[in-house]
CSV table of C-alpha atoms and ligand atoms in Angstrom, one decimal:
chain,number,residue,atom,x,y,z
A,258,MET,CA,-123.4,-58.1,75.4
A,259,GLU,CA,-125.0,-57.8,72.4
A,260,ASN,CA,-125.8,-60.6,70.3
A,261,LEU,CA,-126.1,-59.3,65.7
A,262,LYS,CA,-128.2,-62.8,65.3
A,263,PHE,CA,-128.5,-63.5,61.2
A,264,PRO,CA,-130.9,-63.9,59.4
A,265,GLU,CA,-130.7,-68.7,58.9
A,266,GLY,CA,-128.6,-69.7,55.5
A,267,PHE,CA,-126.4,-66.5,55.6
A,268,LEU,CA,-123.3,-67.3,53.7
A,269,TRP,CA,-120.1,-66.6,55.1
A,270,GLY,CA,-116.9,-67.5,53.8
A,271,SER,CA,-114.0,-65.6,51.8
A,272,ALA,CA,-112.7,-64.6,47.7
A,273,THR,CA,-109.9,-65.1,45.6
A,274,SER,CA,-108.7,-64.6,41.9
A,275,SER,CA,-107.3,-66.3,39.8
A,276,TYR,CA,-104.3,-64.6,38.9
A,277,GLN,CA,-104.0,-62.9,42.6
A,278,VAL,CA,-103.2,-66.7,43.9
A,279,GLU,CA,-103.1,-69.7,41.6
A,280,GLY,CA,-99.6,-68.8,39.9
A,281,GLY,CA,-98.1,-70.6,36.6
A,282,ILE,CA,-100.2,-68.3,34.1
A,283,GLU,CA,-98.2,-66.7,31.7
A,284,ASN,CA,-100.2,-65.9,28.8
A,285,ASN,CA,-102.7,-63.0,30.6
A,286,ASP,CA,-102.5,-59.4,29.3
A,287,TRP,CA,-101.1,-58.8,32.9
A,288,ALA,CA,-98.2,-61.6,32.6
A,289,GLN,CA,-97.6,-59.7,29.2
A,290,ALA,CA,-97.0,-56.2,31.2
A,291,ALA,CA,-94.8,-58.5,33.9
A,292,ARG,CA,-92.8,-59.2,30.5
A,293,GLU,CA,-92.7,-55.3,29.9
A,294,ARG,CA,-91.5,-53.9,33.4
A,295,LYS,CA,-94.9,-52.5,32.9
A,296,VAL,CA,-95.9,-54.5,36.8
A,297,SER,CA,-94.1,-57.1,38.9
A,298,SER,CA,-95.3,-60.4,37.4
A,299,ALA,CA,-97.2,-63.0,39.6
A,300,GLY,CA,-95.2,-66.4,39.6
A,301,ARG,CA,-96.1,-68.6,41.5
A,302,ALA,CA,-98.2,-66.9,43.1
A,303,THR,CA,-99.4,-68.2,46.2
A,304,ASP,CA,-99.8,-71.6,44.4
A,305,HIS,CA,-103.4,-71.9,44.8
A,306,TYR,CA,-103.8,-74.0,41.6
A,307,HIS,CA,-101.9,-77.4,43.3
A,308,LEU,CA,-102.8,-76.3,46.7
A,309,TYR,CA,-106.6,-75.0,46.4
A,310,GLU,CA,-108.1,-78.1,48.6
A,311,GLN,CA,-105.8,-77.6,51.7
A,312,ASP,CA,-106.2,-74.0,51.7
A,313,PHE,CA,-110.0,-75.0,51.6
A,314,ASP,CA,-109.7,-77.4,54.4
A,315,LEU,CA,-108.4,-74.2,55.9
A,316,ALA,CA,-111.2,-72.4,54.8
A,317,LYS,CA,-113.8,-74.8,56.3
A,318,SER,CA,-112.0,-74.6,59.7
A,319,LEU,CA,-112.7,-71.4,59.6
A,320,GLY,CA,-116.3,-71.7,60.1
A,321,GLN,CA,-117.0,-71.0,56.4
A,322,ASN,CA,-119.9,-72.1,54.0
A,323,ALA,CA,-119.2,-70.6,50.9
A,324,HIS,CA,-116.1,-69.0,48.7
A,325,ARG,CA,-115.7,-67.2,45.9
A,326,PHE,CA,-113.0,-67.9,43.4
A,327,SER,CA,-112.3,-66.8,39.7
A,328,ILE,CA,-111.0,-68.6,36.4
A,329,GLU,CA,-108.6,-67.8,34.4
A,330,TRP,CA,-110.1,-67.4,30.6
A,331,ALA,CA,-106.6,-67.4,29.7
A,332,ARG,CA,-106.7,-71.4,31.0
A,333,VAL,CA,-109.5,-72.6,29.6
A,334,GLU,CA,-109.8,-70.6,26.0
A,335,PRO,CA,-105.7,-69.9,25.8
A,336,GLU,CA,-106.3,-69.3,21.3
A,337,GLU,CA,-109.5,-67.4,20.2
A,338,GLY,CA,-112.3,-70.1,20.2
A,339,LYS,CA,-109.7,-73.6,21.0
A,340,PHE,CA,-111.1,-74.8,24.6
A,341,SER,CA,-108.8,-76.3,26.8
A,342,GLN,CA,-110.9,-79.4,28.5
A,343,GLU,CA,-107.6,-79.7,30.9
A,344,ALA,CA,-108.1,-76.1,32.3
A,345,ILE,CA,-111.9,-77.4,32.9
A,346,GLU,CA,-111.4,-80.4,34.9
A,347,HIS,CA,-108.8,-78.6,37.0
A,348,TYR,CA,-111.7,-76.3,37.6
A,349,ARG,CA,-114.1,-79.2,38.3
A,350,LYS,CA,-112.0,-80.6,41.1
A,351,VAL,CA,-112.1,-76.9,42.3
A,352,LEU,CA,-116.3,-76.9,42.4
A,353,GLU,CA,-115.4,-80.4,43.6
A,354,ALA,CA,-113.5,-79.4,46.9
A,355,LEU,CA,-115.9,-76.7,47.4
A,356,GLN,CA,-119.2,-78.8,47.7
A,357,ALA,CA,-117.1,-81.4,49.4
A,358,ARG,CA,-116.6,-79.2,52.4
A,359,GLY,CA,-119.7,-77.3,51.8
A,360,LEU,CA,-118.5,-74.1,50.7
A,361,GLU,CA,-121.3,-73.0,49.0
A,362,PRO,CA,-119.1,-71.6,45.1
A,363,PHE,CA,-119.5,-68.1,43.7
A,364,ALA,CA,-117.7,-68.3,40.5
A,365,THR,CA,-116.2,-65.4,39.4
A,366,LEU,CA,-115.5,-65.9,35.6
A,367,TRP,CA,-113.5,-62.4,34.9
A,368,HIS,CA,-111.3,-60.7,37.3
A,369,PHE,CA,-108.9,-57.7,35.4
A,370,THR,CA,-107.1,-60.4,33.5
A,371,SER,CA,-107.7,-61.1,29.7
A,372,PRO,CA,-106.3,-63.8,27.2
A,373,ILE,CA,-103.4,-62.4,24.9
A,374,TRP,CA,-105.1,-63.3,21.8
A,375,PHE,CA,-107.9,-61.5,22.9
A,376,THR,CA,-106.5,-58.7,24.2
A,377,GLU,CA,-104.4,-58.5,21.2
A,378,LYS,CA,-108.3,-57.8,19.3
A,379,GLY,CA,-108.4,-55.0,21.0
A,380,GLY,CA,-110.3,-56.3,24.1
A,381,PHE,CA,-113.5,-54.6,25.4
A,382,GLU,CA,-112.3,-51.9,23.1
A,383,ASN,CA,-113.4,-54.7,20.2
A,384,LYS,CA,-116.6,-54.0,18.9
A,385,LYS,CA,-117.3,-58.1,18.7
A,386,ALA,CA,-115.5,-58.2,22.4
A,387,PRO,CA,-119.0,-59.3,24.6
A,388,GLU,CA,-119.4,-62.5,21.8
A,389,PHE,CA,-115.8,-63.7,22.5
A,390,PHE,CA,-116.5,-63.4,26.0
A,391,SER,CA,-120.3,-64.5,26.3
A,392,ARG,CA,-119.2,-67.4,24.0
A,393,TYR,CA,-116.4,-68.2,27.0
A,394,CYS,CA,-118.4,-67.7,30.2
A,395,GLY,CA,-121.4,-69.8,27.9
A,396,TYR,CA,-118.9,-73.0,27.9
A,397,VAL,CA,-117.7,-72.2,31.1
A,398,VAL,CA,-121.1,-73.3,32.0
A,399,SER,CA,-122.5,-75.5,29.3
A,400,GLN,CA,-119.5,-77.7,31.1
A,401,LEU,CA,-119.9,-76.9,34.8
A,402,GLY,CA,-122.9,-75.3,35.4
A,403,ASP,CA,-123.4,-78.3,37.6
A,404,LYS,CA,-121.3,-77.8,39.7
A,405,ALA,CA,-122.1,-73.8,40.9
A,406,ARG,CA,-125.4,-72.0,41.4
A,407,PHE,CA,-123.8,-68.5,41.8
A,408,TRP,CA,-121.5,-66.7,38.5
A,409,ILE,CA,-120.3,-63.8,38.2
A,410,THR,CA,-119.0,-62.8,34.7
A,411,ILE,CA,-117.4,-59.7,35.9
A,412,ASN,CA,-115.7,-58.3,38.5
A,413,GLU,CA,-115.7,-54.7,38.8
A,414,PRO,CA,-116.2,-52.9,35.6
A,415,ASN,CA,-115.5,-49.9,37.1
A,416,ILE,CA,-112.2,-51.0,39.1
A,417,TYR,CA,-110.5,-52.2,36.0
A,418,THR,CA,-111.6,-49.3,33.0
A,419,ASP,CA,-110.7,-46.7,35.9
A,420,GLN,CA,-107.4,-48.5,35.8
A,421,GLY,CA,-106.5,-49.4,32.4
A,422,TYR,CA,-108.2,-46.3,31.0
A,423,ARG,CA,-108.2,-43.4,33.2
A,424,GLN,CA,-105.3,-43.6,35.7
A,425,GLY,CA,-103.2,-45.9,33.3
A,426,ASN,CA,-101.8,-48.4,36.4
A,427,TRP,CA,-103.4,-51.8,33.9
A,428,PRO,CA,-103.2,-52.5,31.3
A,429,PRO,CA,-104.0,-51.4,28.8
A,430,PHE,CA,-102.4,-48.5,30.6
A,431,LYS,CA,-104.6,-46.2,28.5
A,432,LYS,CA,-105.8,-42.3,29.6
A,433,ASN,CA,-108.0,-41.6,27.5
A,434,ILE,CA,-112.1,-40.7,28.5
A,435,LEU,CA,-114.6,-42.3,25.2
A,436,LYS,CA,-112.7,-45.2,26.0
A,437,TYR,CA,-112.7,-45.1,28.5
A,438,ILE,CA,-116.5,-44.6,28.4
A,439,LYS,CA,-116.8,-46.9,25.3
A,440,VAL,CA,-115.2,-49.8,27.4
A,441,ILE,CA,-118.0,-49.7,29.6
A,442,LYS,CA,-120.7,-49.8,27.9
A,443,THR,CA,-119.3,-52.6,26.5
A,444,LEU,CA,-118.1,-54.2,29.6
A,445,ALA,CA,-122.6,-53.8,30.0
A,446,ARG,CA,-123.2,-55.3,27.3
A,447,ALA,CA,-120.8,-58.7,28.0
A,448,HIS,CA,-122.5,-58.9,30.9
A,449,LEU,CA,-126.1,-58.8,29.5
A,450,MET,CA,-125.5,-61.0,26.2
A,451,SER,CA,-123.2,-64.7,29.2
A,452,TYR,CA,-125.9,-63.4,31.1
A,453,ASN,CA,-128.6,-64.7,28.3
A,454,ILE,CA,-126.7,-67.8,27.1
A,455,ILE,CA,-125.8,-68.6,30.6
A,456,LYS,CA,-129.7,-68.3,31.5
A,457,THR,CA,-130.9,-70.3,28.9
A,458,LEU,CA,-129.0,-72.9,29.2
A,459,ASN,CA,-129.7,-73.1,32.5
A,460,PRO,CA,-132.5,-70.9,34.1
A,461,LYS,CA,-131.8,-71.7,37.7
A,462,MET,CA,-128.6,-70.2,37.6
A,463,GLN,CA,-127.8,-67.3,39.7
A,464,VAL,CA,-126.0,-64.8,37.8
A,465,GLY,CA,-124.5,-61.0,38.7
A,466,ILE,CA,-121.7,-59.2,38.4
A,467,ALA,CA,-119.2,-57.6,41.7
A,468,LYS,CA,-119.7,-53.8,41.4
A,469,ASN,CA,-117.1,-52.2,43.5
A,470,ASN,CA,-119.1,-48.5,45.6
A,471,MET,CA,-117.9,-45.9,47.6
A,472,ASP,CA,-119.6,-43.7,49.7
A,473,PHE,CA,-119.2,-40.0,48.0
A,474,ASP,CA,-120.0,-38.0,50.9
A,475,SER,CA,-119.3,-33.5,51.7
A,476,SER,CA,-120.3,-31.3,54.7
A,477,LYS,CA,-123.3,-30.0,54.3
A,478,PHE,CA,-122.4,-26.8,53.3
A,479,ASN,CA,-119.8,-27.4,50.9
A,480,LEU,CA,-121.8,-26.9,47.7
A,481,ILE,CA,-119.0,-28.2,45.2
A,482,GLY,CA,-119.1,-31.3,46.8
A,483,ARG,CA,-122.2,-32.2,47.4
A,484,GLY,CA,-122.6,-31.5,43.2
A,485,VAL,CA,-119.7,-34.1,42.9
A,486,GLN,CA,-120.4,-35.8,45.5
A,487,ILE,CA,-124.0,-36.6,44.0
A,488,PHE,CA,-122.2,-36.7,40.6
A,489,ARG,CA,-119.7,-39.0,41.6
A,490,ASN,CA,-121.8,-41.0,43.2
A,491,LYS,CA,-125.1,-41.3,40.1
A,492,PHE,CA,-121.9,-42.3,38.1
A,493,TRP,CA,-119.9,-45.0,39.8
A,494,ASN,CA,-122.3,-46.3,42.1
A,495,HIS,CA,-125.3,-46.6,39.7
A,496,TYR,CA,-124.6,-45.9,35.6
A,497,PHE,CA,-123.2,-49.7,35.3
A,498,LEU,CA,-126.0,-51.5,37.6
A,499,LYS,CA,-128.5,-49.4,36.1
A,500,LYS,CA,-128.0,-50.2,32.7
A,501,ILE,CA,-127.8,-54.5,33.3
A,502,GLU,CA,-130.4,-54.0,35.7
A,503,ALA,CA,-133.3,-56.2,34.8
A,504,HIS,CA,-130.1,-58.7,33.6
A,505,GLN,CA,-129.3,-59.2,37.6
A,506,ASP,CA,-130.6,-61.9,39.5
A,507,PHE,CA,-128.2,-60.7,42.4
A,508,ILE,CA,-125.9,-58.0,43.3
A,509,GLY,CA,-122.7,-58.9,45.0
A,510,LEU,CA,-121.5,-55.8,46.4
A,511,ASN,CA,-117.0,-55.0,46.2
A,512,TYR,CA,-116.5,-52.3,49.6
A,513,TYR,CA,-113.5,-50.8,49.3
A,514,PHE,CA,-113.4,-47.4,50.1
A,515,HIS,CA,-115.8,-44.1,51.7
A,516,LYS,CA,-114.4,-40.3,49.9
A,517,HIS,CA,-115.1,-37.7,51.6
A,518,PHE,CA,-114.8,-34.3,49.5
A,519,GLY,CA,-113.9,-31.6,51.5
A,520,TYR,CA,-111.2,-32.6,54.5
A,521,LYS,CA,-112.1,-34.8,57.1
A,522,PHE,CA,-109.7,-36.3,59.6
A,523,TYR,CA,-109.9,-40.5,59.9
A,524,GLU,CA,-108.8,-42.2,63.2
A,525,GLN,CA,-107.6,-45.4,61.3
A,526,LYS,CA,-106.0,-46.7,57.3
A,527,ASN,CA,-105.2,-49.5,56.1
A,528,ASP,CA,-101.8,-50.5,55.1
A,529,LEU,CA,-102.5,-48.8,51.6
A,530,ASN,CA,-103.5,-46.1,53.5
A,531,TRP,CA,-107.1,-46.9,52.1
A,532,PRO,CA,-109.4,-44.7,54.8
A,533,ILE,CA,-111.3,-46.9,57.2
A,534,PHE,CA,-114.8,-46.3,57.0
A,535,PRO,CA,-117.9,-49.2,58.3
A,536,PRO,CA,-120.7,-46.9,58.0
A,537,GLY,CA,-120.0,-46.2,54.3
A,538,ILE,CA,-121.0,-50.4,53.4
A,539,TYR,CA,-124.1,-49.2,56.1
A,540,HIS,CA,-124.6,-46.4,53.2
A,541,VAL,CA,-124.5,-48.4,49.7
A,542,LEU,CA,-126.4,-50.9,50.5
A,543,LYS,CA,-129.6,-49.2,51.6
A,544,GLU,CA,-129.1,-47.4,48.5
A,545,LEU,CA,-128.7,-50.7,46.5
A,546,MET,CA,-132.1,-51.2,48.5
A,547,LYS,CA,-133.9,-49.8,45.2
A,548,TYR,CA,-132.8,-52.5,42.9
A,549,LYS,CA,-135.1,-55.3,44.8
A,550,LYS,CA,-132.7,-58.3,44.5
A,551,PRO,CA,-131.0,-60.6,46.9
A,552,ILE,CA,-127.5,-58.4,48.1
A,553,TYR,CA,-124.1,-60.6,48.6
A,554,ILE,CA,-121.4,-58.2,49.6
A,555,THR,CA,-118.3,-60.6,47.5
A,556,GLU,CA,-115.5,-58.5,49.1
A,557,ASN,CA,-114.5,-56.0,51.9
A,558,GLY,CA,-111.2,-56.3,53.5
A,559,LEU,CA,-107.9,-54.2,54.2
A,560,ALA,CA,-104.5,-55.0,54.2
A,561,ASP,CA,-103.1,-55.2,57.6
A,562,ALA,CA,-100.0,-56.9,57.2
A,563,LYS,CA,-99.6,-57.4,62.0
A,564,ASP,CA,-103.0,-58.4,61.8
A,565,GLU,CA,-103.6,-55.2,63.9
A,566,LYS,CA,-107.3,-54.3,62.1
A,567,ARG,CA,-107.9,-56.8,60.4
A,568,GLY,CA,-110.4,-58.5,63.0
A,569,LYS,CA,-112.1,-55.1,64.6
A,570,PHE,CA,-112.7,-54.3,60.7
A,571,ILE,CA,-114.7,-57.7,60.2
A,572,LYS,CA,-116.6,-56.3,63.5
A,573,GLU,CA,-117.2,-52.9,62.5
A,574,HIS,CA,-118.7,-54.0,59.1
A,575,LEU,CA,-121.0,-56.7,59.9
A,576,ARG,CA,-121.8,-55.0,62.6
A,577,TRP,CA,-123.5,-52.5,60.1
A,578,VAL,CA,-124.3,-54.7,57.4
A,579,TRP,CA,-126.8,-56.9,59.8
A,580,GLN,CA,-127.6,-52.7,61.0
A,581,ALA,CA,-128.9,-53.0,57.1
A,582,ILE,CA,-130.5,-55.8,57.4
A,583,GLN,CA,-132.5,-55.3,60.2
A,584,GLU,CA,-133.6,-51.8,58.0
A,585,GLY,CA,-134.9,-54.8,55.0
A,586,VAL,CA,-131.5,-54.4,53.3
A,587,ASP,CA,-131.9,-58.8,51.4
A,588,VAL,CA,-127.8,-59.4,52.1
A,589,ARG,CA,-127.5,-62.8,51.9
A,590,GLY,CA,-124.1,-63.2,52.7
A,591,TYR,CA,-120.7,-62.0,53.7
A,592,LEU,CA,-117.3,-62.8,51.8
A,593,TYR,CA,-114.3,-61.4,52.6
A,594,TRP,CA,-111.5,-60.5,50.3
A,595,SER,CA,-108.9,-62.4,50.7
A,596,LEU,CA,-108.9,-66.2,52.0
A,597,LEU,CA,-105.3,-65.7,51.2
A,598,ASP,CA,-102.7,-62.8,51.0
A,599,ASN,CA,-102.2,-62.1,46.9
A,600,PHE,CA,-100.7,-60.6,44.2
A,601,GLU,CA,-102.4,-57.0,45.3
A,602,TRP,CA,-102.1,-56.0,41.3
A,603,ALA,CA,-99.6,-52.9,41.3
A,604,HIS,CA,-98.3,-53.3,44.2
A,605,GLY,CA,-97.4,-56.6,44.0
A,606,PHE,CA,-96.9,-59.2,46.9
A,607,GLY,CA,-97.0,-56.5,49.5
A,608,PRO,CA,-100.1,-55.5,51.0
A,609,ARG,CA,-101.6,-57.8,53.4
A,610,PHE,CA,-105.0,-59.0,52.7
A,611,GLY,CA,-105.7,-62.6,54.0
A,612,LEU,CA,-107.2,-64.0,56.5
A,613,ILE,CA,-104.4,-66.9,56.0
A,614,GLU,CA,-101.0,-65.4,56.3
A,615,VAL,CA,-98.8,-66.9,52.9
A,616,ASN,CA,-95.2,-67.2,53.5
A,617,TYR,CA,-93.7,-66.9,49.0
A,618,GLU,CA,-90.5,-68.7,49.7
A,619,THR,CA,-92.1,-71.9,51.7
A,620,LEU,CA,-95.9,-71.9,50.5
A,621,GLU,CA,-96.3,-72.1,53.6
A,622,ARG,CA,-100.2,-70.5,55.6
A,623,ARG,CA,-100.7,-69.4,58.9
A,624,ILE,CA,-104.0,-68.8,60.1
A,625,ARG,CA,-104.0,-64.8,61.3
A,626,PRO,CA,-105.5,-64.5,64.5
A,627,SER,CA,-108.3,-62.2,63.6
A,628,ALA,CA,-109.0,-65.1,61.2
A,629,TRP,CA,-110.1,-66.8,64.2
A,630,GLU,CA,-112.2,-64.0,65.6
A,631,TYR,CA,-113.8,-64.1,62.2
A,632,ALA,CA,-114.8,-68.2,62.3
A,633,LYS,CA,-116.3,-67.4,65.5
A,634,ILE,CA,-119.0,-65.3,63.8
A,635,CYS,CA,-119.0,-67.7,60.8
A,636,LYS,CA,-119.9,-70.5,62.7
A,637,SER,CA,-122.2,-69.1,65.5
A,638,ASN,CA,-124.1,-66.8,62.4
A,639,GLN,CA,-124.1,-64.1,65.1
A,640,LEU,CA,-121.9,-61.5,65.8
A,641,GLU,CA,-121.2,-60.7,69.1
A,642,ILE,CA,-120.3,-57.1,70.6
A,643,ASN,CA,-120.1,-55.7,73.8
B,295,LIG,C1,-110.5,-56.1,43.7
B,295,LIG,C2,-109.1,-57.6,43.9
B,295,LIG,C3,-108.1,-56.7,45.0
B,295,LIG,C4,-108.7,-56.0,46.4
B,295,LIG,C5,-108.1,-54.9,47.0
B,295,LIG,C6,-111.3,-55.4,44.6
B,295,LIG,O1,-110.6,-54.0,44.1
B,295,LIG,O2,-111.6,-56.8,43.2
B,295,LIG,O3,-108.8,-57.8,42.8
B,295,LIG,O4,-107.6,-57.9,45.5
B,295,LIG,O5,-110.2,-55.7,45.7
B,295,LIG,O6,-107.2,-53.8,46.4
């Protein structure tokens, strides 16, 4: 038996996002798409909007000391330029509830969903989108900046543009490479402007993005595969990060995917048929070292309704995170996706990512066995391996 110790002060927690768990959001692009029957409706979801205190109690009982959640832009700015004090008060209470339980908040300002007024103006295709977005970010931080230190402006710019502008599965359901590239660039500008506004309001705020990076691989002998691997790695993993390089205080890493060009056999896949490949997190972490910024793993998780693979999944990924730390990568926290089962975008409520199972009929919460395995690591700040 070996004990792998994590650095003192390491943050342990889990993540959610507003539209996926809160319920009752009708004025954003996803709710609109559900009314048009293009995606299913999130409806009341897990009703986390009302049950957050009890959910944070559970997170605390699981030994967590950090929590990532998102603020719904459509609640805060339901009409262009008109901010809702009620929404701000709600999120103030959410932040206070986290603080009261010793959970360090990571507040995401945009996790894929936008107010309808904004999408009617073209969303992030509009040249002025960075102004709209940064005005909202500035407003939130001016109101709530005393309650959180870590702010994530944008969640996964690449997944959003890929799903919304290349594959056409998510709002605005387009398949247009020129727009895809334009929107990535606009998102980078939106981050830069927001970063500057937030830092002017309070230079102590720690501002970054949550970036989905993949582990690309190919057989040594497959020259085409190698070429694709190099290109995709540069474009998917580093293009956006390079654009905002001087304007991020930390890197938030969301790790889910390993892509091997050419055939490869995977022993394990999750319920969405995504290969499980824990060494990939080590590879992407090592590559992020060059940015010389602290790294927080802002998401890592799997859909596993039967909870058969989750415990092992978490341990194996953490084993590789630990290895990266030994080799000098400045990883300071790990936030499992997700605290609760939730609305998994175009897949609806089917996939179960939660440490906590949610019964969508009764809203009852049940802690899954793997959550206790993770809790052991969180509480002891170390990973026991056999
Ligand atoms: C997103 C989450 C999503 C998770 C699992 C990430 O891409 O940030 O919103 O639920 O992956 O697919």
